[in-house]
């Protein structure tokens, strides 16, 4: 029963968490719809009351507001909303909208004329949008960056981005992309007066546009006609413009009229030039109207107009020029202000990085010095501590020897028989007969060194000859039995080898022969030989090896 309740709670939690992560279905549908019908998506978005949404969906609503308006070709006039979107998405990158938010940041600032900031957002978006994960978005960013650089007249940089886009188009076999990106690259080379390269890419675009509509094909023919005009190939230019001008799209119509008017003026076919210039002058686009009036008032065409019309043309042309220069002065001022703000931001950013680097370097240098001082102090303290321990051990041994001499002198004075190896062996044999085992002293058992010894015994690890553990254990043995060393030397004839002392210390600490072998790094047979050798030295004869354990613990 309890298991079922816990399982139900877990499923409920999972359901709640998953439900919380899913966006409002209306917003999800609009996100899909904006790719196919931006106007319909915008109407659907405006129909949703934002106040009724959750906090997360409100941010998604803001993101879609920017995206749908951009898809619907509505010019952005403010950066307040996109800045909120970018800030939120940067903190919630698991939503997957952050690269796209940066892209729309570039689009917004491009529309309001802040090209440096726009370029920064496009480049930031590119840096986190690998082709493997979102190739479509990367392609769009490359093209928009190229357009922006083209507007800034950075033609070589623009060409590099377009070529990256063409590489992606070719991998995807994207006919639309291959057509329009070849055409855009042709524009870049045309404006940089690299006419042969421009014609090459316009020709490539023509080849791909054959799979598209007749309008697309005609639009590219118009651009080729302009290339021929720039090279003064007037016959080719007229042939191309005649075959294209009536078939171009409405968006390209004014551009085609401007090219046609220039071509026919230069070819001295003034009636046709006048017709195209007149239509262009009465269009809705101020830039194209300027070109139209310029041609109507040119030396070759001015005679085609009535005197009263000429005066009207001059007034209108003057007004268009004033508006044009006012607009471009404002754009230039905005550009200069944007560049200044961008440079100021970069300088402050550089200063901040330099200051932070200095602080980090100072911190690491200080930390390194502190660590060096601490290491030196610990080494000095450890050396001093070891020296003090050795001095205490030496003093303890000297005191034990002095006490032993006093005891012997006192024994001689009262007529007692001095202790000899034979008498000591007799006492030990008597003790062996009466004792089966000797308990370990408490000062040894309770020490950390004894615990370390047991750890070696448990893990079967070697105790090296230079390990200070031998010295510490021997000091504890001497504390419990001050006469231990004196008696041991008396029994063994005064000379005790290092490996014999190590074996004696382990026996004194209750370590069994099987445990000794790995701790000393020897075979069991070697340990047995050592114990027999000790037995012979102490008793002068071979005896039961268990006796040697009792003797060493009794000293």
Coordinates of C-alpha atoms in Angstrom, one line a residue:
X1 CA 0.0 0.0 0.0
X2 CA 2.8 2.4 1.0
X3 CA 4.7 1.6 -2.2
X4 CA 1.6 2.4 -4.3
X5 CA 1.2 5.8 -2.6
X6 CA 4.9 6.7 -3.1
X7 CA 4.7 5.7 -6.8
X8 CA 1.6 7.8 -7.3
X9 CA 3.3 10.8 -5.7
X10 CA 6.3 10.4 -7.9
X11 CA 4.2 10.2 -11.0
X12 CA 2.3 13.3 -9.9
X13 CA 5.5 15.2 -9.4
X14 CA 6.8 14.1 -12.8
X15 CA 3.5 15.2 -14.4
X16 CA 3.6 18.6 -12.7
X17 CA 7.2 19.2 -13.6
X18 CA 6.7 18.2 -17.2
X19 CA 3.5 20.3 -17.4
X20 CA 5.3 23.3 -16.1
X21 CA 7.9 23.1 -18.8
X22 CA 5.5 22.9 -21.7
X23 CA 4.6 26.3 -23.2
X24 CA 1.0 27.4 -23.8
X25 CA -0.3 25.5 -26.8
X26 CA -1.5 28.7 -28.5
X27 CA 2.0 30.1 -28.4
X28 CA 3.5 26.9 -29.7
X29 CA 1.1 27.0 -32.7
X30 CA 2.0 30.6 -33.4
X31 CA 5.7 29.7 -33.3
X32 CA 5.0 27.2 -36.1
X33 CA 2.6 29.5 -38.0
X34 CA 5.0 32.5 -38.2
X35 CA 7.2 30.7 -40.6
X36 CA 4.4 30.1 -43.1
X37 CA 2.0 33.1 -42.5
X38 CA 3.6 35.8 -40.4
X39 CA 0.5 38.1 -40.7
X40 CA -1.9 35.5 -39.5
X41 CA 0.6 34.6 -36.7
X42 CA 0.7 38.3 -35.6
X43 CA -3.1 38.5 -35.5
X44 CA -3.3 35.3 -33.4
X45 CA -0.6 36.6 -31.0
X46 CA -2.4 40.0 -30.6
X47 CA -5.6 38.0 -29.7
X48 CA -4.0 36.4 -26.7
X49 CA -4.3 38.4 -23.4
X50 CA -0.7 38.5 -22.1
X51 CA -1.9 39.0 -18.5
X52 CA -3.5 35.5 -18.5
X53 CA -0.2 33.7 -19.2
X54 CA 2.2 32.2 -16.8
X55 CA 5.5 34.1 -16.0
X56 CA 7.5 31.8 -18.3
X57 CA 4.9 32.1 -21.1
X58 CA 4.9 35.9 -20.9
X59 CA 8.6 35.8 -21.8
X60 CA 7.9 33.4 -24.6
X61 CA 5.1 35.8 -25.8
X62 CA 7.6 38.7 -25.8
X63 CA 10.1 36.6 -27.9
X64 CA 7.3 35.7 -30.4
X65 CA 6.3 39.4 -30.6
X66 CA 9.7 40.3 -31.9
X67 CA 10.0 37.3 -34.1
X68 CA 6.6 37.6 -35.8
X69 CA 6.9 41.3 -36.5
X70 CA 10.3 40.7 -38.1
X71 CA 8.9 37.9 -40.2
X72 CA 6.0 40.2 -41.2
X73 CA 8.6 42.8 -42.4
X74 CA 7.4 45.3 -39.8
X75 CA 10.2 47.8 -39.1
X76 CA 11.5 47.7 -35.5
X77 CA 11.6 51.1 -33.9
X78 CA 12.6 50.4 -30.3
X79 CA 15.1 48.1 -28.5
X80 CA 13.3 47.9 -25.2
X81 CA 11.5 44.6 -25.8
X82 CA 14.3 42.8 -27.4
X83 CA 16.7 43.7 -24.6
X84 CA 14.3 42.1 -22.1
X85 CA 14.0 39.0 -24.3
X86 CA 17.8 38.7 -24.6
X87 CA 18.3 39.1 -20.9
X88 CA 15.8 36.5 -20.0
X89 CA 16.9 33.9 -22.6
X90 CA 20.6 34.4 -21.6
X91 CA 19.6 33.2 -18.1
X92 CA 17.4 30.3 -19.4
X93 CA 19.4 28.9 -22.3
X94 CA 17.9 25.5 -21.8
X95 CA 14.8 27.0 -23.6
X96 CA 16.8 26.9 -26.8
X97 CA 15.8 30.4 -27.9
X98 CA 19.0 32.3 -26.9
X99 CA 20.8 32.2 -30.3
X100 CA 17.6 33.2 -32.1
X101 CA 17.1 36.1 -29.6
X102 CA 20.6 37.4 -30.3
X103 CA 19.8 37.2 -34.0
X104 CA 16.6 39.3 -33.6
X105 CA 18.7 41.7 -31.4
X106 CA 20.8 42.2 -34.6
X107 CA 17.7 42.7 -36.7
X108 CA 16.2 45.3 -34.3
X109 CA 19.4 47.4 -34.1
X110 CA 19.8 47.1 -37.9
X111 CA 16.3 48.6 -38.4
X112 CA 16.9 51.5 -36.0
X113 CA 20.3 52.2 -37.7
X114 CA 22.7 51.1 -34.9
X115 CA 24.9 49.0 -37.2
X116 CA 27.8 48.3 -34.8
X117 CA 25.5 47.0 -32.1
X118 CA 23.6 45.0 -34.8
X119 CA 26.8 43.5 -36.0
X120 CA 27.8 42.5 -32.5
X121 CA 24.6 40.7 -31.9
X122 CA 24.8 38.8 -35.2
X123 CA 28.4 37.7 -34.5
X124 CA 27.4 36.6 -30.9
X125 CA 24.6 34.6 -32.4
X126 CA 26.9 33.0 -35.0
X127 CA 29.4 32.0 -32.3
X128 CA 26.8 29.9 -30.4
X129 CA 25.0 28.5 -33.4
X130 CA 26.9 25.6 -34.9
X131 CA 25.8 24.4 -38.3
X132 CA 25.3 20.9 -37.0
X133 CA 22.5 21.8 -34.6
X134 CA 20.6 24.7 -36.3
X135 CA 21.8 25.1 -39.9
X136 CA 18.8 27.1 -41.0
X137 CA 19.3 29.8 -38.3
X138 CA 23.0 29.9 -39.1
X139 CA 22.3 30.5 -42.8
X140 CA 19.9 33.4 -42.0
X141 CA 22.5 35.0 -39.7
X142 CA 25.2 34.7 -42.3
X143 CA 23.1 36.4 -44.9
X144 CA 21.9 39.2 -42.6
X145 CA 25.5 39.8 -41.5
X146 CA 26.6 40.0 -45.1
X147 CA 23.8 42.5 -45.9
X148 CA 24.8 44.6 -43.0
X149 CA 28.5 44.6 -44.0
X150 CA 27.4 45.4 -47.5
X151 CA 25.5 48.5 -46.3
X152 CA 28.6 49.5 -44.3
X153 CA 30.6 49.2 -47.6
X154 CA 32.8 46.5 -46.0
X155 CA 32.6 44.5 -49.2
X156 CA 35.4 42.0 -48.7
X157 CA 34.0 41.0 -45.2
X158 CA 30.5 40.8 -46.7
X159 CA 31.7 38.4 -49.5
X160 CA 33.3 36.1 -46.9
X161 CA 30.0 35.7 -45.0
X162 CA 28.1 35.1 -48.3
X163 CA 30.5 32.4 -49.4
X164 CA 30.0 30.7 -46.0
X165 CA 26.2 30.8 -46.7
X166 CA 26.8 29.4 -50.2
X167 CA 28.7 26.5 -48.8
X168 CA 25.7 25.6 -46.6
X169 CA 23.3 26.1 -49.5
X170 CA 25.3 23.7 -51.6
X171 CA 25.3 21.0 -48.9
X172 CA 21.6 21.3 -48.6
X173 CA 21.1 21.7 -52.3
X174 CA 19.0 24.8 -51.5
X175 CA 17.9 26.2 -54.9
X176 CA 16.5 29.4 -53.4
X177 CA 19.5 30.0 -51.3
X178 CA 21.9 29.3 -54.1
X179 CA 20.1 31.7 -56.4
X180 CA 19.7 34.6 -53.9
X181 CA 23.1 34.3 -52.3
X182 CA 24.9 34.2 -55.7
X183 CA 22.9 37.3 -56.6
X184 CA 23.8 39.0 -53.3
X185 CA 27.5 38.2 -53.9
X186 CA 27.2 39.7 -57.4
X187 CA 25.8 42.9 -55.8
X188 CA 28.7 43.1 -53.4
X189 CA 31.3 42.8 -56.2
X190 CA 29.3 45.2 -58.4
X191 CA 29.3 47.9 -55.7
X192 CA 33.0 47.3 -55.2
X193 CA 33.6 47.7 -58.9
X194 CA 34.9 44.2 -59.4
X195 CA 32.7 43.8 -62.5
X196 CA 34.1 40.5 -63.8
X197 CA 33.4 38.8 -60.5
X198 CA 30.0 40.4 -60.3
X199 CA 29.0 39.1 -63.8
X200 CA 30.3 35.7 -62.8
X201 CA 28.1 35.4 -59.8
X202 CA 25.1 37.0 -61.5
X203 CA 25.5 34.4 -64.2
X204 CA 25.7 31.6 -61.6
X205 CA 22.5 33.0 -60.0
X206 CA 20.8 32.9 -63.5
X207 CA 21.7 29.2 -63.8
X208 CA 20.1 28.4 -60.5
X209 CA 17.1 30.8 -61.0
X210 CA 16.0 28.8 -64.1
X211 CA 14.4 26.4 -61.5
X212 CA 12.5 29.3 -60.0
X213 CA 9.9 31.7 -61.4
X214 CA 10.3 33.9 -64.4
X215 CA 10.3 37.0 -62.1
X216 CA 13.4 35.7 -60.3
X217 CA 15.1 35.1 -63.6
X218 CA 14.3 38.6 -64.8
X219 CA 15.4 40.3 -61.6
X220 CA 18.9 38.8 -62.1
X221 CA 18.9 39.9 -65.8
X222 CA 18.4 43.5 -64.6
X223 CA 21.5 43.2 -62.5
X224 CA 23.5 41.8 -65.4
X225 CA 22.3 44.7 -67.5
X226 CA 23.7 47.1 -65.0
X227 CA 27.1 45.3 -65.1
X228 CA 27.2 45.7 -68.9
X229 CA 26.3 49.4 -68.5
X230 CA 29.2 49.8 -66.1
X231 CA 31.5 48.2 -68.6
X232 CA 30.0 50.5 -71.4
X233 CA 28.7 47.4 -73.3
X234 CA 25.5 49.3 -74.3
X235 CA 24.2 46.8 -76.8
X236 CA 24.3 44.0 -74.3
X237 CA 22.9 46.2 -71.6
X238 CA 19.9 47.2 -73.8
X239 CA 19.3 43.6 -74.9
X240 CA 19.2 42.4 -71.3
X241 CA 17.0 45.2 -69.9
X242 CA 14.5 44.9 -72.7
X243 CA 14.0 41.2 -72.1
X244 CA 13.6 41.7 -68.3
X245 CA 12.0 45.0 -67.5
X246 CA 8.4 43.9 -68.1
X247 CA 8.8 40.6 -66.2
X248 CA 10.5 41.8 -63.0
X249 CA 8.8 41.6 -59.6
X250 CA 7.1 44.7 -58.2
X251 CA 9.9 45.1 -55.7
X252 CA 12.6 45.2 -58.4
X253 CA 10.5 47.4 -60.9
X254 CA 11.9 50.7 -59.8
X255 CA 15.4 49.5 -59.8
X256 CA 14.9 48.1 -63.4
X257 CA 13.4 51.5 -64.4
X258 CA 16.5 53.3 -63.0
X259 CA 18.9 51.0 -64.9
X260 CA 16.8 51.3 -68.1
X261 CA 16.7 55.0 -68.0
X262 CA 20.5 55.2 -67.5
X263 CA 21.2 52.7 -70.3
X264 CA 19.0 54.5 -72.8
X265 CA 20.3 58.0 -71.9
X266 CA 23.9 56.7 -72.4
X267 CA 22.8 55.1 -75.7
X268 CA 21.2 58.4 -76.8
X269 CA 17.8 56.7 -77.2
X270 CA 16.1 59.6 -75.5
X271 CA 12.4 58.8 -76.0
X272 CA 12.7 55.5 -74.2
X273 CA 15.0 57.0 -71.6
X274 CA 12.4 59.8 -70.9
X275 CA 9.5 57.2 -70.6
X276 CA 11.4 55.2 -68.0
X277 CA 12.7 58.3 -66.1
X278 CA 9.1 59.8 -66.0
X279 CA 7.6 56.6 -64.6
X280 CA 10.4 56.4 -62.0
X281 CA 10.0 60.0 -61.0
X282 CA 6.3 59.3 -60.2
X283 CA 7.0 56.2 -58.1
X284 CA 6.4 56.0 -54.4
X285 CA 10.0 55.4 -53.3
X286 CA 11.9 58.7 -52.6
X287 CA 15.3 57.2 -53.5
X288 CA 14.0 56.0 -56.9
X289 CA 12.1 59.3 -57.5
X290 CA 15.4 61.1 -57.0
X291 CA 17.0 59.1 -59.7
X292 CA 14.0 59.7 -62.0
X293 CA 14.1 63.5 -61.6
X294 CA 17.8 63.5 -62.0
X295 CA 17.5 61.9 -65.4
X296 CA 14.5 64.1 -66.4
X297 CA 16.6 67.2 -65.6
X298 CA 19.8 65.9 -67.2
X299 CA 21.2 67.7 -70.2
X300 CA 20.0 65.2 -72.7
X301 CA 16.4 64.8 -71.4
X302 CA 15.5 68.3 -70.2
X303 CA 14.5 69.3 -73.7
X304 CA 11.8 66.5 -73.7
X305 CA 9.8 68.3 -71.0
X306 CA 7.6 71.4 -71.2
X307 CA 9.0 74.6 -69.6
X308 CA 6.3 74.6 -66.9
X309 CA 6.9 70.9 -66.2
X310 CA 10.7 71.6 -65.8
X311 CA 10.0 74.3 -63.1
X312 CA 7.8 71.8 -61.3
X313 CA 10.4 69.1 -61.7
X314 CA 13.1 71.4 -60.2
X315 CA 11.0 72.2 -57.2
X316 CA 10.1 68.6 -56.5
X317 CA 13.6 67.4 -57.1
X318 CA 14.9 70.1 -54.7
X319 CA 12.4 69.0 -52.0
X320 CA 13.4 65.3 -52.5
X321 CA 17.1 66.2 -52.2
X322 CA 16.5 68.2 -49.0
X323 CA 14.6 65.3 -47.5
X324 CA 17.3 62.9 -48.7
X325 CA 20.2 64.8 -47.2
X326 CA 18.3 65.5 -44.0
X327 CA 17.6 61.8 -43.6
X328 CA 21.2 60.8 -44.4
X329 CA 22.6 63.4 -42.0
X330 CA 20.4 62.0 -39.3
X331 CA 21.6 58.5 -40.2
X332 CA 25.2 59.6 -40.2
X333 CA 24.8 61.3 -36.8
X334 CA 23.2 58.1 -35.5
X335 CA 26.0 56.0 -37.0
X336 CA 28.6 58.3 -35.4
X337 CA 26.9 58.1 -32.1
X338 CA 26.6 54.3 -32.3
X339 CA 30.3 54.0 -33.2
X340 CA 31.2 56.3 -30.3
X341 CA 29.0 54.3 -27.9
X342 CA 30.4 51.0 -29.2
X343 CA 34.0 52.2 -28.9
X344 CA 33.3 53.6 -25.4
X345 CA 31.8 50.2 -24.4
X346 CA 34.8 48.4 -25.8
X347 CA 37.3 50.7 -24.0
X348 CA 35.4 50.2 -20.7
X349 CA 35.3 46.4 -21.3
X350 CA 39.1 46.4 -22.0
X351 CA 39.7 48.4 -18.9
X352 CA 37.5 46.0 -16.8
X353 CA 39.3 43.0 -18.2
X354 CA 42.7 44.5 -17.5
X355 CA 41.7 45.5 -14.0
X356 CA 40.3 42.0 -13.3
X357 CA 43.5 40.4 -14.7
X358 CA 45.7 42.5 -12.4
X359 CA 43.5 41.5 -9.4
X360 CA 43.7 37.8 -10.4
X361 CA 47.4 38.0 -10.9
X362 CA 47.9 39.7 -7.6
X363 CA 45.7 37.2 -5.8
X364 CA 47.5 34.2 -7.3
X365 CA 50.9 35.7 -6.5
X366 CA 49.9 36.4 -2.9
X367 CA 48.4 32.9 -2.6
X368 CA 51.6 31.4 -3.9
X369 CA 53.7 33.3 -1.4
X370 CA 51.4 32.3 1.4
X371 CA 51.6 28.7 0.4
X372 CA 55.4 28.8 0.2
X373 CA 55.6 30.4 3.7
X374 CA 53.2 27.8 5.1
X375 CA 55.2 24.9 3.5
X376 CA 58.5 26.3 4.9
X377 CA 57.0 26.8 8.3
X378 CA 55.5 23.3 8.4
X379 CA 58.8 21.8 7.2
X380 CA 60.8 23.7 9.9
X381 CA 58.3 22.8 12.6
X382 CA 58.4 19.1 11.6
X383 CA 62.2 19.2 11.6
X384 CA 62.2 20.8 15.0
X385 CA 59.7 18.4 16.4
X386 CA 61.7 15.4 15.1
X387 CA 64.9 16.9 16.7
X388 CA 63.1 17.3 20.0
X389 CA 61.8 13.7 19.9
X390 CA 65.2 12.4 19.2
X391 CA 66.7 14.4 22.1
X392 CA 64.0 13.1 24.5
X393 CA 64.7 9.5 23.4
X394 CA 68.4 10.0 23.9
X395 CA 67.8 11.5 27.4
X396 CA 65.5 8.6 28.3
X397 CA 68.1 6.1 27.2
X398 CA 70.9 7.8 29.1
X399 CA 68.7 8.0 32.2
X400 CA 67.9 4.2 31.9
X401 CA 71.6 3.4 31.5
X402 CA 72.5 5.6 34.4
X403 CA 69.8 4.0 36.5
X404 CA 71.1 0.6 35.6
X405 CA 74.7 1.5 36.6
X406 CA 73.4 2.8 39.9
X407 CA 71.5 -0.4 40.5
X408 CA 74.5 -2.6 39.7
X409 CA 76.7 -0.5 41.9
X410 CA 74.2 -0.8 44.7
X411 CA 74.0 -4.6 44.2
X412 CA 77.8 -4.9 44.4
X413 CA 77.9 -2.8 47.6
X414 CA 75.4 -5.0 49.4
X415 CA 77.1 -8.1 48.2
X416 CA 74.5 -9.2 45.6
X417 CA 75.5 -11.2 42.7
X418 CA 75.6 -9.0 39.5
X419 CA 73.1 -9.9 36.7
X420 CA 74.8 -12.1 34.0
X421 CA 73.5 -13.6 30.7
X422 CA 73.2 -17.0 32.4
X423 CA 71.3 -15.7 35.4
X424 CA 69.0 -13.7 33.2
X425 CA 68.3 -16.7 31.0
X426 CA 67.5 -18.8 34.0
X427 CA 65.0 -16.1 35.2
X428 CA 63.4 -16.0 31.7
X429 CA 63.1 -19.9 31.6
X430 CA 61.5 -19.9 35.0
X431 CA 59.0 -17.2 33.7
X432 CA 58.3 -19.2 30.6
X433 CA 57.4 -22.2 32.7
X434 CA 54.9 -20.1 34.7
X435 CA 53.4 -17.9 31.9
X436 CA 51.7 -18.7 28.7
X437 CA 51.2 -15.2 27.4
X438 CA 52.1 -11.6 28.4
X439 CA 49.4 -8.9 27.8
X440 CA 50.5 -5.8 25.8
X441 CA 51.1 -2.6 27.8
X442 CA 48.3 0.0 27.8
X443 CA 50.6 2.9 26.7
X444 CA 51.4 0.9 23.5
X445 CA 47.8 -0.2 22.8
X446 CA 46.4 3.3 23.1
X447 CA 49.0 5.0 20.9
X448 CA 48.4 6.2 17.3
X449 CA 51.6 4.4 16.3
X450 CA 50.2 1.0 17.4
X451 CA 47.0 1.8 15.4
X452 CA 49.2 2.6 12.3
X453 CA 51.0 -0.7 12.8
X454 CA 47.8 -2.6 12.9
X455 CA 46.7 -0.9 9.7
X456 CA 49.9 -2.1 8.0
X457 CA 49.2 -5.6 9.4
X458 CA 45.6 -5.5 8.1
X459 CA 46.5 -4.3 4.6
X460 CA 49.7 -6.3 4.3
X461 CA 51.8 -3.2 3.4
X462 CA 55.6 -2.9 3.8
X463 CA 57.1 -0.8 6.5
X464 CA 60.3 0.7 5.1
X465 CA 63.5 0.8 7.1
X466 CA 63.4 4.6 7.1
X467 CA 59.9 4.8 8.4
X468 CA 59.8 6.7 11.7
X469 CA 57.2 4.1 13.0
X470 CA 60.0 1.8 14.1
X471 CA 61.5 4.6 16.3
X472 CA 58.2 5.6 17.8
X473 CA 57.2 2.0 18.7
X474 CA 60.7 1.4 20.2
X475 CA 60.3 4.5 22.4
X476 CA 56.9 3.2 23.7
X477 CA 58.5 -0.1 24.5
X478 CA 61.3 1.6 26.5
X479 CA 58.8 3.8 28.3
X480 CA 57.0 0.6 29.5
X481 CA 60.3 -1.4 30.2
X482 CA 63.3 0.9 30.8
X483 CA 65.6 -2.1 31.2
X484 CA 64.4 -3.7 27.9
X485 CA 67.4 -2.6 25.8
X486 CA 70.0 -3.3 28.5
X487 CA 68.6 -6.8 29.1
X488 CA 68.3 -7.5 25.4
X489 CA 71.9 -6.5 24.8
X490 CA 73.0 -8.6 27.8
X491 CA 71.3 -11.7 26.3
X492 CA 72.5 -11.1 22.7
X493 CA 76.0 -10.2 23.5
X494 CA 75.6 -6.5 23.0
X495 CA 75.3 -6.4 19.2
X496 CA 71.7 -6.1 17.8
X497 CA 71.3 -5.8 14.0
X498 CA 68.6 -3.6 12.4
X499 CA 66.5 -6.5 11.0
X500 CA 66.7 -8.3 14.4
X501 CA 65.5 -5.2 16.2
X502 CA 62.6 -4.8 13.8
X503 CA 61.6 -8.4 14.3
X504 CA 61.9 -8.0 18.1
X505 CA 59.7 -4.8 18.0
X506 CA 57.0 -6.6 16.0
X507 CA 57.1 -9.6 18.4
X508 CA 56.8 -7.1 21.4
X509 CA 53.8 -5.5 19.7
X510 CA 52.0 -8.9 19.3
X511 CA 52.4 -9.3 15.6
X512 CA 52.2 -12.9 14.4
X513 CA 54.7 -14.4 12.0
X514 CA 52.2 -14.6 9.2
X515 CA 51.6 -10.9 9.5
X516 CA 55.3 -10.0 9.7
X517 CA 56.1 -11.4 6.3
X518 CA 54.3 -8.8 4.1
X519 CA 55.2 -6.0 6.6
X520 CA 58.9 -6.7 6.3
X521 CA 58.7 -7.7 2.7
X522 CA 60.0 -11.2 3.3
X523 CA 58.8 -14.7 2.7
X524 CA 57.4 -16.7 5.6
X525 CA 60.4 -19.0 5.6
X526 CA 62.7 -15.9 6.1
X527 CA 60.7 -14.8 9.1
X528 CA 60.9 -18.3 10.6
X529 CA 64.7 -18.3 10.1
X530 CA 64.9 -14.9 11.8
X531 CA 63.0 -16.1 14.8
X532 CA 65.2 -19.3 15.1
X533 CA 68.3 -17.1 15.0
X534 CA 66.9 -14.8 17.8
X535 CA 66.1 -17.9 19.8
X536 CA 69.6 -19.3 19.5
X537 CA 71.2 -15.9 20.4
X538 CA 69.0 -15.4 23.5
X539 CA 69.0 -18.9 24.9
X540 CA 72.2 -20.2 23.4
X541 CA 70.3 -23.2 22.0
X542 CA 67.3 -24.0 19.8
X543 CA 63.9 -23.8 21.6
X544 CA 60.2 -23.5 20.8
X545 CA 59.6 -20.3 18.8
X546 CA 56.6 -19.5 21.0
X547 CA 59.0 -19.2 23.9
X548 CA 60.9 -16.4 22.1
X549 CA 57.6 -14.3 22.0
X550 CA 57.1 -14.7 25.8
X551 CA 60.8 -13.8 26.5
X552 CA 60.7 -10.6 24.4
X553 CA 57.4 -9.5 26.0
X554 CA 58.8 -10.2 29.5
X555 CA 62.0 -8.2 29.2

